[in-house]
């Protein structure tokens, strides 16, 4: 496992694949003999998050589900830059390599190119969905104002492997496109690059599934907790949500107290000597006036506005 005090050059010497990761993190080359922490600090990159990704992709090391030290913003920038690298450079590069290594007069070769184009379209669609939907959602979480109609579970359930067609392409070339001479050398080099890309895509998906998604789940929980705290604070300092206790009739206050004490509609009717229908009408009016629809919300309202004593309530 690599640590913050290790030399950055040692990581690259041991794992040349990290060169691309450095670019996605925004880390420039030319760091000499500086440590990982020194290099990250120079490039304004969170060291812990950088090492989390590196150690996970290289060694499969790390349990991040309960780790609150991951910088979501650093991770988001890394994933966005990784997408740009793959869509803008790697996909076109492999396409050019493949075209140069195939015989343009071979109909089977043309089918292979078409297969690659289908793969490229699928991977582009996959990554563009994340860029247009998931990443803006994460930005809204970072701002503390997430969209109410989306969550990371929606993404996680539909986040499948995007490298399936790439594996098929690799096998088709090996099985059905034997070459000779220079063309064979080019095809072999292209295959090597396709293998590298298959490994890169697999690691990319694993980082999203095992580091990014758990980090977003934690953020969602924190935002929800903050919203609850803010709502309670508003009730404490403003005397309720949109309405004060004075806006309720005495009978409506009696109904709230009974509800907080756990009474059913029938028990409230018997207790207040009114009909069940009248109880239901009072409850509708209370919900409309206060915009509170849950027993827990009414309990908080009753405590804050002095309708009941907190010691008399089962929390």
CSV table of C-alpha atoms in Angstrom, one decimal, residues 25 46 48-49 67-80 134-135 137-143 211-220 222:
chain,number,residue,atom,x,y,z
A,25,UNK,CA,-6.1,14.3,-11.2
A,46,UNK,CA,-6.4,16.0,-2.0
A,48,UNK,CA,-6.0,11.0,0.7
A,49,UNK,CA,-8.4,10.7,-2.2
A,67,UNK,CA,-14.6,6.5,5.3
A,68,UNK,CA,-15.5,10.2,5.5
A,69,UNK,CA,-12.1,11.4,4.4
A,70,UNK,CA,-12.7,11.0,0.7
A,71,UNK,CA,-12.9,14.4,-1.1
A,72,UNK,CA,-15.9,14.1,-3.4
A,73,UNK,CA,-14.9,17.2,-5.3
A,74,UNK,CA,-11.5,15.8,-6.0
A,75,UNK,CA,-13.0,12.5,-7.1
A,76,UNK,CA,-15.5,14.3,-9.3
A,77,UNK,CA,-12.9,16.2,-11.1
A,78,UNK,CA,-10.9,13.0,-11.6
A,79,UNK,CA,-13.8,11.2,-13.1
A,80,UNK,CA,-14.7,14.1,-15.4
A,134,UNK,CA,-24.9,12.1,-12.3
A,135,UNK,CA,-22.2,14.7,-12.1
A,137,UNK,CA,-26.4,16.0,-9.3
A,138,UNK,CA,-23.2,15.6,-7.3
A,139,UNK,CA,-22.4,19.3,-7.8
A,140,UNK,CA,-25.8,20.1,-6.4
A,141,UNK,CA,-25.1,17.9,-3.4
A,142,UNK,CA,-21.8,19.8,-2.8
A,143,UNK,CA,-23.8,23.0,-2.9
A,211,UNK,CA,-15.3,4.7,-3.9
A,212,UNK,CA,-17.5,7.3,-5.7
A,213,UNK,CA,-21.0,5.8,-5.1
A,214,UNK,CA,-20.4,5.1,-1.3
A,215,UNK,CA,-19.1,8.7,-1.0
A,216,UNK,CA,-22.2,10.1,-2.6
A,217,UNK,CA,-24.4,8.0,-0.4
A,218,UNK,CA,-22.7,9.6,2.7
A,219,UNK,CA,-23.3,13.0,1.2
A,220,UNK,CA,-26.9,12.3,0.7
A,222,UNK,CA,-25.5,14.4,5.5
